[in-house]
Short mmCIF file of C-alpha atoms in Angstrom, two decimals:
data_model
loop_
_atom_site.label_atom_id
_atom_site.label_comp_id
_atom_site.label_asym_id
_atom_site.label_seq_id
_atom_site.Cartn_x
_atom_site.Cartn_y
_atom_site.Cartn_z
CA MET A 6 -71.51 -88.26 -99.00
CA LYS A 7 -68.18 -90.06 -98.47
CA ASN A 8 -66.30 -86.80 -99.20
CA LYS A 9 -68.34 -84.94 -96.58
CA LEU A 10 -67.61 -87.59 -93.97
CA TYR A 11 -63.92 -87.52 -94.85
CA ASN A 12 -63.82 -83.72 -94.55
CA LEU A 13 -65.56 -83.83 -91.19
CA LEU A 14 -63.05 -86.44 -89.95
CA VAL A 15 -60.10 -84.30 -91.04
CA LEU A 16 -61.63 -81.25 -89.36
CA PHE A 17 -62.15 -83.22 -86.11
CA VAL A 18 -58.51 -84.40 -86.07
CA LEU A 19 -57.25 -80.85 -86.64
CA VAL A 20 -59.41 -79.53 -83.81
CA MET A 21 -58.14 -82.23 -81.44
CA LEU A 22 -54.50 -81.57 -82.36
CA THR A 23 -54.98 -77.85 -81.84
CA SER A 24 -56.69 -78.50 -78.51
CA CYS A 25 -53.86 -80.80 -77.38
CA ASN A 26 -51.23 -78.25 -78.38
CA GLU A 27 -53.05 -75.52 -76.50
CA LYS A 28 -53.24 -77.79 -73.46
CA LEU A 29 -49.54 -78.53 -73.75
CA ASN A 30 -48.76 -74.83 -73.91
CA ILE A 31 -50.85 -74.19 -70.80
CA GLU A 32 -49.13 -76.99 -68.84
CA THR A 33 -45.65 -75.79 -69.73
CA GLU A 34 -46.27 -72.14 -68.87
CA THR A 35 -43.75 -70.70 -66.45
CA GLN A 36 -45.14 -70.34 -62.93
CA GLY A 37 -45.15 -66.71 -61.75
CA ALA A 38 -43.88 -65.52 -58.37
CA PRO A 39 -46.27 -66.26 -55.49
CA GLU A 40 -48.24 -63.42 -53.93
CA ILE A 41 -50.34 -63.13 -50.75
CA SER A 42 -53.44 -60.94 -50.96
CA GLU A 43 -55.11 -61.81 -47.63
CA PHE A 44 -55.41 -64.38 -44.86
CA ALA A 45 -58.02 -65.29 -42.26
CA PRO A 46 -58.39 -65.35 -39.37
CA ALA A 47 -56.12 -62.43 -38.50
CA SER A 48 -55.42 -63.79 -35.04
CA GLY A 49 -55.58 -67.06 -33.15
CA LYS A 50 -53.76 -69.42 -30.83
CA ALA A 51 -51.22 -72.12 -31.62
CA GLY A 52 -52.76 -74.83 -33.79
CA THR A 53 -55.16 -72.44 -35.54
CA GLU A 54 -55.79 -73.21 -39.21
CA VAL A 55 -55.19 -70.10 -41.33
CA THR A 56 -56.45 -69.80 -44.91
CA VAL A 57 -54.05 -67.80 -47.08
CA LYS A 58 -55.27 -66.41 -50.42
CA GLY A 59 -53.25 -65.03 -53.30
CA SER A 60 -51.85 -66.18 -56.62
CA ASN A 61 -49.30 -68.69 -57.96
CA LEU A 62 -49.43 -70.78 -54.78
CA ARG A 63 -49.12 -74.14 -56.55
CA ASP A 64 -45.38 -74.60 -55.92
CA ILE A 65 -45.32 -73.50 -52.27
CA VAL A 66 -43.40 -76.05 -50.14
CA SER A 67 -42.78 -74.17 -46.88
CA ALA A 68 -44.48 -71.59 -44.68
CA THR A 69 -43.61 -69.57 -41.58
CA VAL A 70 -45.55 -67.46 -39.10
CA GLY A 71 -43.42 -64.88 -37.30
CA GLY A 72 -40.34 -66.68 -38.61
CA VAL A 73 -41.37 -70.03 -37.10
CA GLU A 74 -41.99 -72.93 -39.49
CA ALA A 75 -45.66 -73.77 -39.95
CA GLN A 76 -47.31 -76.91 -41.32
CA ILE A 77 -48.92 -76.71 -44.78
CA LEU A 78 -52.20 -78.52 -44.22
CA TYR A 79 -53.87 -78.20 -47.64
CA LYS A 80 -53.18 -76.73 -51.06
CA LEU A 81 -56.69 -75.98 -52.20
CA SER A 82 -55.81 -74.27 -55.49
CA GLN A 83 -53.41 -71.86 -57.17
CA GLN A 84 -55.11 -69.13 -55.16
CA GLU A 85 -55.65 -70.73 -51.75
CA ILE A 86 -53.58 -72.62 -49.18
CA VAL A 87 -54.20 -73.59 -45.55
CA ILE A 88 -51.44 -73.54 -42.92
CA VAL A 89 -51.35 -74.34 -39.19
CA VAL A 90 -49.96 -71.88 -36.64
CA PRO A 91 -46.97 -73.66 -35.04
CA ARG A 92 -47.34 -74.94 -31.48
CA GLU A 93 -43.68 -74.66 -30.51
CA GLY A 94 -41.89 -71.30 -30.40
CA THR A 95 -45.13 -69.61 -31.45
CA LYS A 96 -45.00 -65.83 -31.96
CA SER A 97 -46.83 -63.09 -33.84
CA GLY A 98 -45.52 -61.93 -37.19
CA LYS A 99 -45.95 -61.94 -40.92
CA ILE A 100 -46.85 -65.03 -42.92
CA VAL A 101 -44.22 -66.05 -45.48
CA LEU A 102 -44.75 -68.66 -48.20
CA SER A 103 -41.78 -70.03 -50.17
CA THR A 104 -41.10 -72.37 -53.07
CA SER A 105 -37.95 -73.67 -51.33
CA ARG A 106 -37.43 -75.28 -47.95
CA LYS A 107 -35.41 -73.79 -45.13
CA ASP A 108 -32.59 -76.30 -45.60
CA ASP A 109 -32.62 -75.92 -49.41
CA SER A 110 -29.55 -74.10 -50.78
CA SER A 111 -31.48 -72.91 -53.85
CA GLN A 112 -33.12 -69.50 -53.69
CA GLY A 113 -36.83 -70.08 -54.30
CA ALA A 114 -39.51 -67.47 -54.82
CA ARG A 115 -41.28 -66.19 -51.69
CA ALA A 116 -44.34 -64.16 -50.76
CA GLU A 117 -44.81 -62.15 -47.56
CA SER A 118 -48.08 -60.88 -46.12
CA THR A 119 -48.47 -57.14 -45.58
CA GLN A 120 -50.19 -57.68 -42.24
CA SER A 121 -49.00 -59.69 -39.27
CA PHE A 122 -50.81 -62.63 -37.76
CA THR A 123 -51.46 -62.00 -34.06
CA VAL A 124 -50.94 -64.97 -31.78
CA ILE A 125 -53.22 -65.33 -28.77
CA TYR A 126 -51.74 -67.13 -25.76
CA PRO A 127 -54.44 -68.85 -23.68
CA THR A 128 -53.44 -70.98 -20.71
CA PRO A 129 -54.29 -74.67 -21.08
CA SER A 130 -55.85 -76.53 -18.18
CA VAL A 131 -56.26 -80.25 -17.56
CA THR A 132 -59.35 -81.75 -15.95
CA SER A 133 -58.27 -85.38 -16.28
CA PHE A 134 -54.77 -86.88 -16.39
CA PRO A 135 -54.45 -90.62 -17.12
CA LYS A 136 -53.62 -92.75 -14.09
CA SER A 137 -51.96 -95.66 -15.89
CA GLY A 138 -51.05 -96.98 -19.31
CA ARG A 139 -49.11 -99.70 -21.09
CA VAL A 140 -46.04 -98.79 -23.13
CA GLY A 141 -47.08 -98.50 -26.78
CA ASN A 142 -50.79 -97.97 -26.00
CA ASN A 143 -52.69 -94.67 -26.22
CA VAL A 144 -53.96 -92.74 -23.19
CA GLU A 145 -56.33 -89.75 -23.05
CA ILE A 146 -55.84 -86.30 -21.51
CA LEU A 147 -58.91 -84.05 -21.12
CA GLY A 148 -59.14 -80.30 -20.49
CA SER A 149 -59.34 -76.99 -22.33
CA ASN A 150 -57.04 -75.18 -24.78
CA LEU A 151 -55.17 -78.45 -25.27
CA ASP A 152 -54.73 -77.71 -28.97
CA ILE A 153 -51.81 -75.38 -28.14
CA ILE A 154 -49.83 -78.18 -26.45
CA SER A 155 -46.55 -78.77 -28.31
CA LYS A 156 -45.43 -81.98 -26.57
CA VAL A 157 -46.41 -84.45 -23.85
CA LEU A 158 -43.71 -85.84 -21.55
CA MET A 159 -44.06 -88.90 -19.34
CA GLY A 160 -41.23 -89.40 -16.91
CA GLY A 161 -39.18 -87.09 -19.11
CA GLU A 162 -39.80 -89.19 -22.24
CA GLU A 163 -41.76 -87.63 -25.09
CA GLY A 164 -44.92 -89.45 -26.15
CA GLU A 165 -46.24 -89.35 -29.70
CA ILE A 166 -49.38 -87.21 -29.99
CA ILE A 167 -51.87 -89.32 -31.95
CA TYR A 168 -54.85 -86.97 -31.82
CA GLN A 169 -55.24 -83.39 -30.61
CA SER A 170 -58.19 -81.02 -30.23
CA GLU A 171 -59.12 -78.13 -27.97
CA LYS A 172 -60.48 -80.47 -25.30
CA GLU A 173 -58.62 -83.75 -25.81
CA ILE A 174 -55.18 -85.20 -26.48
CA ALA A 175 -54.50 -88.87 -27.24
CA VAL A 176 -50.84 -89.77 -26.72
CA LYS A 177 -48.92 -93.03 -27.16
CA VAL A 178 -47.13 -94.04 -23.96
CA PRO A 179 -43.35 -94.01 -24.63
CA PHE A 180 -40.88 -96.44 -23.13
CA ILE A 181 -40.28 -95.35 -19.53
CA ILE A 182 -37.75 -97.14 -17.34
CA ASP A 183 -39.42 -96.27 -14.04
CA ASP A 184 -42.65 -97.91 -12.94
CA ASN A 185 -44.21 -94.54 -12.04
CA ALA A 186 -43.94 -91.25 -13.91
CA THR A 187 -45.10 -87.65 -13.91
CA VAL A 188 -47.11 -86.42 -16.93
CA ALA A 189 -46.21 -82.92 -18.17
CA LEU A 190 -47.71 -80.93 -21.06
CA LYS A 191 -45.49 -78.30 -22.73
CA TYR A 192 -46.70 -75.18 -24.52
CA THR A 193 -45.36 -71.80 -25.69
CA ASN A 194 -46.18 -68.83 -23.46
CA GLN A 195 -46.58 -65.13 -24.31
CA THR A 196 -42.88 -64.39 -23.92
CA GLY A 197 -41.99 -67.08 -26.43
CA GLY A 198 -40.68 -69.32 -23.69
CA GLU A 199 -41.91 -72.76 -22.69
CA SER A 200 -44.39 -73.40 -19.89
CA GLU A 201 -45.94 -76.63 -18.67
CA VAL A 202 -48.99 -78.13 -17.00
CA LYS A 203 -48.09 -81.09 -14.79
CA GLY A 204 -50.00 -83.87 -13.14
CA GLU A 205 -49.30 -85.14 -9.64
CA SER A 206 -45.74 -86.33 -9.08
CA ASP A 207 -45.25 -89.97 -10.14
CA ASP A 208 -49.02 -90.35 -10.40
CA PHE A 209 -48.92 -92.26 -13.70
CA ALA A 210 -48.41 -96.03 -13.35
CA VAL A 211 -46.36 -97.43 -16.23
CA GLU A 212 -47.34 -100.90 -17.40
CA LYS A 213 -44.61 -102.78 -19.28
CA ASP A 214 -44.19 -106.23 -20.75
CA GLU A 215 -41.53 -108.25 -18.95
CA PRO A 216 -39.54 -110.87 -20.86
CA GLU A 217 -39.90 -114.49 -19.79
CA ILE A 218 -37.03 -116.72 -20.88
CA GLU A 219 -36.08 -120.34 -20.29
CA LYS A 220 -33.11 -121.09 -18.05
CA ILE A 221 -29.91 -122.70 -19.32
CA ASP A 222 -29.85 -126.28 -18.07
CA GLN A 223 -26.61 -127.32 -19.77
CA ALA A 224 -23.61 -127.68 -17.49
CA SER A 225 -21.32 -126.41 -20.25
CA LEU A 226 -21.41 -124.53 -23.55
CA MET A 227 -18.91 -124.60 -26.40
CA GLU A 228 -17.43 -121.31 -27.57
CA ARG A 229 -18.69 -120.11 -30.99
CA SER A 230 -21.75 -122.38 -30.73
CA LEU A 231 -25.25 -120.95 -31.07
CA LEU A 232 -27.43 -120.72 -27.98
CA THR A 233 -31.15 -120.65 -28.84
CA LEU A 234 -33.62 -119.75 -26.10
CA SER A 235 -37.41 -119.47 -26.16
CA GLY A 236 -39.92 -117.52 -24.10
CA LYS A 237 -42.13 -114.42 -24.28
CA TYR A 238 -41.36 -110.77 -25.11
CA LEU A 239 -37.78 -111.74 -25.97
CA ASN A 240 -37.57 -108.81 -28.40
CA LEU A 241 -37.11 -106.65 -25.27
CA ILE A 242 -33.82 -108.37 -24.39
CA GLU A 243 -30.78 -106.29 -25.30
CA TYR A 244 -27.67 -108.27 -24.30
CA ILE A 245 -26.43 -111.49 -22.76
CA TYR A 246 -23.47 -111.63 -20.38
CA PHE A 247 -21.14 -114.61 -20.02
CA GLY A 248 -19.38 -113.43 -16.89
CA GLU A 249 -18.07 -110.01 -17.92
CA GLU A 250 -18.29 -110.78 -21.66
CA LYS A 251 -21.17 -108.80 -23.20
CA CYS A 252 -22.78 -110.09 -26.41
CA ALA A 253 -25.59 -108.81 -28.63
CA PRO A 254 -28.12 -111.30 -30.05
CA VAL A 255 -27.48 -112.95 -33.42
CA SER A 256 -31.24 -112.80 -34.02
CA ARG A 257 -34.18 -111.73 -31.91
CA GLU A 258 -37.93 -112.32 -32.20
CA GLU A 259 -40.76 -112.12 -29.71
CA ASN A 260 -40.61 -115.82 -28.79
CA VAL A 261 -37.09 -116.91 -29.83
CA ILE A 262 -33.68 -115.33 -29.32
CA VAL A 263 -30.29 -116.62 -30.51
CA PHE A 264 -26.85 -115.79 -29.11
CA ARG A 265 -23.38 -116.96 -30.11
CA VAL A 266 -21.28 -118.22 -27.20
CA PRO A 267 -18.19 -115.97 -27.02
CA THR A 268 -14.55 -116.97 -26.90
CA LEU A 269 -13.15 -116.45 -23.40
CA ALA A 270 -9.47 -116.22 -22.48
CA GLU A 271 -9.66 -119.75 -21.08
CA THR A 272 -12.24 -122.37 -20.19
CA SER A 273 -14.21 -120.76 -17.35
CA THR A 274 -17.30 -121.27 -15.21
CA VAL A 275 -19.36 -118.08 -15.35
CA LYS A 276 -22.73 -116.58 -14.47
CA ILE A 277 -24.95 -116.03 -17.51
CA LYS A 278 -27.60 -113.30 -17.53
CA VAL A 279 -29.61 -111.22 -20.00
CA THR A 280 -30.45 -107.53 -19.65
CA TYR A 281 -33.35 -105.41 -20.85
CA TYR A 282 -34.94 -101.96 -20.44
CA LYS A 283 -31.70 -100.13 -21.25
CA GLU A 284 -29.85 -102.63 -19.06
CA THR A 285 -31.65 -101.51 -15.92
CA LYS A 286 -33.11 -104.99 -15.39
CA GLU A 287 -31.70 -108.48 -15.72
CA ILE A 288 -32.63 -112.16 -15.61
CA THR A 289 -30.12 -114.80 -14.52
CA LEU A 290 -30.11 -117.80 -16.86
CA SER A 291 -27.43 -119.80 -15.04
CA ASP A 292 -25.47 -119.18 -11.85
CA ALA A 293 -22.60 -121.40 -12.97
CA CYS A 294 -22.10 -122.63 -16.53
CA GLN A 295 -18.81 -123.72 -18.01
CA VAL A 296 -17.83 -122.00 -21.27
CA ILE A 297 -15.33 -124.28 -22.98
CA ARG A 298 -12.53 -122.72 -24.96
CA MET A 299 -11.61 -125.10 -27.78
CA LYS A 300 -8.00 -125.86 -28.61
CA ASN A 301 -9.00 -125.62 -32.25
CA LEU A 302 -11.91 -123.88 -33.97
CA PHE A 303 -14.10 -126.95 -34.31
CA SER A 304 -17.34 -126.73 -36.33
CA ALA A 305 -19.40 -129.90 -36.62
CA ASN A 306 -21.52 -130.99 -39.58
CA GLN A 307 -20.73 -128.17 -42.00
CA ALA A 308 -21.76 -128.23 -45.67
CA ILE A 309 -20.36 -126.58 -48.77
CA GLY A 310 -21.99 -126.72 -52.20
CA THR A 311 -21.98 -125.34 -55.71
CA ARG A 312 -23.14 -121.80 -56.51
CA ASN A 313 -26.89 -121.25 -56.68
CA SER A 314 -27.12 -124.75 -55.23
CA LYS A 315 -30.64 -126.07 -54.77
CA TYR A 316 -29.37 -127.23 -51.39
CA GLY A 317 -28.82 -123.60 -50.35
CA TYR A 318 -25.20 -124.05 -49.21
CA GLY A 319 -22.40 -121.51 -49.52
CA SER A 320 -19.47 -122.37 -51.76
CA MET A 321 -16.56 -120.74 -49.86
CA LEU A 322 -14.85 -121.42 -46.54
CA ASN A 323 -13.30 -119.01 -44.02
CA GLY A 324 -12.18 -121.28 -41.21
CA ASN A 325 -11.56 -118.58 -38.59
CA SER A 326 -14.41 -116.23 -39.46
CA ALA A 327 -15.19 -113.64 -36.80
CA ASP A 328 -18.87 -114.61 -36.59
CA GLY A 329 -18.13 -118.28 -36.01
CA ASN A 330 -19.78 -119.37 -39.27
CA PRO A 331 -17.09 -120.78 -41.59
CA ILE A 332 -19.27 -121.19 -44.69
CA CYS A 333 -20.08 -118.20 -46.88
CA THR A 334 -21.26 -117.37 -50.39
CA PRO A 335 -19.25 -115.58 -53.10
CA CYS A 336 -21.11 -112.42 -52.07
CA VAL A 337 -18.34 -111.89 -49.49
CA LEU A 338 -16.08 -110.93 -52.39
CA LYS A 339 -18.05 -107.72 -52.82
CA ASP A 340 -16.07 -106.41 -49.83
CA GLU A 341 -12.33 -106.01 -50.43
CA GLU A 342 -11.67 -106.65 -46.73
CA ASN A 343 -12.66 -110.29 -47.33
CA PHE A 344 -10.35 -110.94 -50.29
CA ASP A 345 -7.61 -112.60 -48.22
CA LYS A 346 -9.89 -114.34 -45.73
CA ILE A 347 -11.14 -117.20 -47.94
CA ASP A 348 -9.33 -120.52 -47.48
CA PHE A 349 -10.86 -122.28 -50.48
CA ALA A 350 -13.97 -122.52 -52.64
CA GLY A 351 -16.12 -125.42 -53.84
CA TYR A 352 -16.41 -126.01 -57.58
CA VAL A 353 -17.78 -128.66 -59.95
CA ASN A 354 -15.44 -129.52 -62.82
CA SER A 355 -16.44 -130.75 -66.27
CA GLY A 356 -15.65 -134.32 -65.20
CA LEU A 357 -18.44 -133.92 -62.62
CA ASP A 358 -15.98 -134.07 -59.71
CA PHE A 359 -16.56 -131.65 -56.82
CA ALA A 360 -13.32 -129.87 -55.89
CA PHE A 361 -11.98 -127.69 -53.09
CA ASN A 362 -9.88 -125.10 -54.96
CA SER A 363 -7.23 -122.75 -53.61
CA PRO A 364 -7.91 -119.05 -54.40
CA ASP A 365 -4.71 -118.84 -56.44
CA ALA A 366 -6.03 -121.69 -58.60
CA ILE A 367 -9.38 -119.98 -59.26
CA LEU A 368 -8.23 -116.74 -60.88
CA ASN A 369 -5.76 -116.48 -63.73
CA PRO A 370 -3.81 -113.58 -65.30
CA ASP A 371 -5.52 -114.38 -68.60
CA PRO A 372 -8.99 -112.68 -68.51
CA ALA A 373 -10.48 -115.43 -70.67
CA ASN A 374 -9.35 -118.14 -68.25
CA THR A 375 -10.44 -116.04 -65.28
CA LYS A 376 -13.94 -115.71 -66.69
CA ASN A 377 -14.06 -119.45 -67.35
CA ASN A 378 -12.89 -120.29 -63.83
CA LEU A 379 -15.44 -117.96 -62.22
CA LYS A 380 -18.50 -119.44 -63.89
CA ASN A 381 -19.42 -121.31 -60.73
CA TYR A 382 -19.09 -118.34 -58.37
CA TRP A 383 -22.19 -116.16 -58.31
CA CYS A 384 -23.72 -113.70 -55.85
CA GLY A 385 -27.44 -114.04 -56.45
CA THR A 386 -27.83 -113.67 -60.21
CA ALA A 387 -24.51 -111.92 -60.94
CA ALA A 388 -21.01 -113.33 -61.35
CA VAL A 389 -18.46 -112.22 -58.74
CA PRO A 390 -16.09 -110.78 -59.67
CA ASN A 391 -16.69 -109.32 -63.11
CA ALA A 392 -13.98 -110.61 -65.47
CA GLU A 393 -13.16 -107.07 -66.61
CA ASN A 394 -12.23 -106.13 -63.04
CA PHE A 395 -10.40 -109.28 -62.02
CA THR A 396 -7.14 -107.38 -61.32
CA ILE A 397 -8.62 -105.83 -58.16
CA PHE A 398 -8.76 -109.35 -56.69
CA ALA A 399 -4.99 -109.65 -56.40
CA PRO A 400 -5.17 -110.16 -52.59
CA PHE A 401 -7.58 -113.03 -53.22
CA THR A 402 -5.41 -114.69 -55.86
CA ALA A 403 -2.33 -114.31 -53.65
CA VAL A 404 -3.77 -116.78 -51.12
CA GLN A 405 -2.24 -120.23 -51.59
CA THR A 406 -4.04 -123.09 -49.88
CA ARG A 407 -2.63 -126.57 -50.35
CA PHE A 408 -4.33 -129.94 -49.74
CA PHE A 409 -3.48 -133.52 -48.80
CA VAL A 410 -5.92 -136.45 -48.42
CA LEU A 411 -4.85 -138.82 -45.65
CA ASN A 412 -4.57 -142.50 -46.50
CA ALA A 413 -6.92 -144.61 -44.38
CA THR A 414 -4.19 -147.24 -43.83
CA THR A 415 -0.92 -145.31 -43.82
CA HIS A 416 -2.29 -142.45 -41.69
CA ALA A 417 -4.71 -144.48 -39.53
CA ALA A 418 -3.09 -143.34 -36.26
CA LEU A 419 -3.28 -139.66 -37.23
CA ILE A 420 -6.91 -140.03 -38.32
CA GLU A 421 -7.78 -141.66 -34.99
CA GLN A 422 -5.94 -138.90 -33.09
CA ILE A 423 -7.91 -136.23 -34.98
CA ARG A 424 -11.31 -137.80 -34.41
CA ALA A 425 -10.64 -138.59 -30.75
CA GLY A 426 -9.44 -135.05 -30.06
CA ARG A 427 -12.28 -133.15 -31.74
CA ASP A 428 -12.43 -129.63 -30.23
CA GLN A 429 -9.55 -130.36 -27.83
CA LEU A 430 -7.16 -131.44 -30.59
CA GLU A 431 -4.21 -129.05 -30.55
CA ILE A 432 -3.37 -128.31 -34.19
CA THR A 433 0.31 -127.46 -34.69
CA PRO A 434 2.67 -127.86 -37.67
CA SER A 435 4.35 -130.80 -35.90
CA LEU A 436 1.14 -132.79 -36.36
CA PHE A 437 1.71 -132.85 -40.13
CA THR A 438 5.50 -133.00 -40.54
CA SER A 439 5.30 -136.31 -42.42
CA LEU A 440 2.83 -134.96 -45.01
CA ASN A 441 3.70 -133.45 -48.39
CA ILE A 442 0.89 -130.86 -48.60
CA THR A 443 1.34 -129.47 -52.11
CA LYS A 444 -1.87 -129.89 -54.14
CA SER A 445 -3.80 -126.70 -55.05
CA SER A 446 -7.07 -128.63 -54.94
CA ALA A 447 -8.67 -131.76 -53.54
CA ARG A 448 -11.61 -133.42 -55.25
CA THR A 449 -14.08 -136.28 -55.45
CA ARG A 450 -13.67 -138.89 -58.20
CA LYS A 451 -14.50 -137.97 -61.79
CA SER A 452 -17.42 -139.59 -63.56
CA SER A 453 -14.88 -141.59 -65.58
CA GLU A 454 -13.20 -143.00 -62.44
CA ALA A 455 -14.37 -146.05 -60.52
CA ALA A 456 -16.48 -145.68 -57.40
CA GLY A 457 -14.31 -145.70 -54.27
CA THR A 458 -11.30 -144.12 -56.01
CA VAL A 459 -9.13 -142.21 -53.50
CA SER A 460 -5.60 -140.79 -53.53
CA GLU A 461 -3.56 -137.94 -52.02
CA GLN A 462 -5.84 -135.57 -53.99
CA ILE A 463 -9.11 -137.57 -54.28
CA PHE A 464 -11.44 -137.94 -51.29
CA ASP A 465 -14.69 -139.78 -50.55
CA ALA A 466 -17.05 -140.09 -47.59
CA GLY A 467 -14.91 -141.17 -44.62
CA SER A 468 -11.77 -139.44 -45.91
CA VAL A 469 -9.82 -136.85 -43.91
CA VAL A 470 -8.42 -133.88 -45.84
CA VAL A 471 -5.65 -131.67 -44.41
CA PHE A 472 -5.13 -128.17 -45.82
CA TYR A 473 -2.67 -125.34 -45.16
CA ASN A 474 -3.29 -121.64 -45.91
CA ASN A 475 0.10 -119.98 -46.35
CA HIS A 476 -1.33 -116.45 -46.10
CA LYS A 477 -2.93 -117.07 -42.70
CA ASP A 478 -0.25 -119.60 -41.76
CA LYS A 479 -3.02 -121.87 -40.51
CA TYR A 480 -3.79 -125.58 -40.87
CA GLY A 481 -7.26 -127.01 -41.22
CA ILE A 482 -8.78 -130.49 -41.30
CA LEU A 483 -11.93 -131.71 -43.07
CA ASP A 484 -13.39 -134.98 -41.81
CA ILE A 485 -15.65 -135.83 -44.77
CA LEU A 486 -19.05 -137.13 -43.63
CA GLU A 487 -21.04 -137.29 -46.88
CA VAL A 488 -20.40 -136.75 -50.59
CA HIS A 489 -23.38 -135.84 -52.78
CA VAL A 490 -22.46 -135.69 -56.47
CA ASP A 491 -24.98 -136.37 -59.23
CA TYR A 492 -22.92 -138.14 -61.89
CA GLY A 493 -26.00 -138.32 -64.11
CA GLN A 494 -25.90 -134.58 -64.84
CA ALA A 495 -24.97 -133.30 -68.29
CA ASN A 496 -21.33 -132.17 -68.39
CA ASN A 497 -22.13 -128.63 -69.54
CA ILE A 498 -22.88 -127.74 -65.91
CA ASN A 499 -20.35 -124.89 -65.96
CA ASN A 500 -21.80 -123.00 -68.90
CA GLY A 501 -22.19 -119.77 -66.92
CA ASP A 502 -25.97 -119.98 -66.91
CA LYS A 503 -27.16 -118.11 -63.80
CA ASN A 504 -30.12 -120.49 -63.56
CA ASN A 505 -27.86 -123.54 -63.25
CA GLN A 506 -28.82 -125.10 -59.92
CA GLY A 507 -25.61 -127.04 -59.34
CA ILE A 508 -25.25 -130.74 -58.66
CA ALA A 509 -23.11 -131.28 -55.56
CA TYR A 510 -22.51 -130.65 -51.89
CA ILE A 511 -20.17 -132.08 -49.27
CA THR A 512 -20.73 -132.32 -45.50
CA PHE A 513 -17.83 -132.46 -43.05
CA ASP A 514 -16.53 -131.68 -39.57
CA LEU A 515 -14.07 -128.79 -39.66
CA TYR A 516 -11.02 -128.47 -37.40
CA TYR A 517 -9.15 -125.17 -37.78
CA GLN A 518 -5.95 -124.02 -36.09
CA ARG A 519 -6.38 -121.19 -33.56
#
């Protein structure tokens, strides 16, 4: 009995294997050339569904009627396919099916009907044009022979046809600048040209949302600062003008829009307005607002942290960045154009001190040292740059930024001058002639050093750090507001682990030479 069961099992397995092999052979058979045996109906107007029968129609990807591209509506089987007579450029002619598209350089197989499809050209008529509609909403057009309509124009703008039948068209109202528009329906006539059915001139009332935005009540705005305004339909706003200076939004949502105040040639009182609807309409936000041009590029309350910091801060500084935001992440190093723009980068050393490092102190000709120095500079979950490609970062390593921490007693007058001047402090080399700015980094105290330790290279909250970038030939000043270093962390913080969350960040006011 056991032998019989065993034999039956073996037989079943063999049958299944044979069946699978046969199936595999069937699926890998070469597809033959397509052929058309017949189609129906033999005639019809634009938009007519035509059923084409034949063989090897599985791989058909394009179809034409009279040389005009037609939509493939369904592939019912190897032997049957349904196409739609085109509505635009419609003309009689043979049906051609192809396994390659018109823009495909490869020569695919094609099949051509022996008979021609005859196009009938009825004239559409409209019994009901819409009288009004809101931009983005659908409106209805009623009549006869509307299924041959190729496009609907409103005030010259094409609306998206959402639904179409012989007696009805639903179309989405496009953006139209004018408040009134003429509705026109286009179709192909018997000569192959384009005809139209039009409604009454300017008989369609266009309803549009209008932005509502708060006015600017400040008497003055600082260049490079962010201007945040609230309201309704603010996503319609395109630009803001500060006098003649045109600016695009930094960000734009329906209820909030943000602009960056531009840098003007000099401090000026200007009219501020926003434009919308392709700049055909405007709203005045202020008739007279002073835009202050700073004597230095002042940025208050900035923060720089370690890579992948749980605080979410960038770890690099570009004091004169074009977008007005001096803090960035190491991701900027993906673009070679940014290699020589970085002034310095934040880094946590093994002694748990947080340091500002010059670019030329970060990379090293020795690949092993380079890799070690880059462990704290990541873009997302990947180190930037890859140690194997460090030579491409020569413009980055060529930047020499040097630091000097002012002494609270010796340099008290200079510190007071800096803080009193803020954005109107004129930064020139003469301001720092008495300083020996030579250190390639400035840092907080190490875990082994006593709290409150400061020097020409060591800073704490309340310190003022001067730096000079020799590549840009620019001076900068950091007025340190807060120092956040967790000295309780383990000292293997720089082990290259992409999940390391970092332990430090520094906040400061930045002054940067124009």
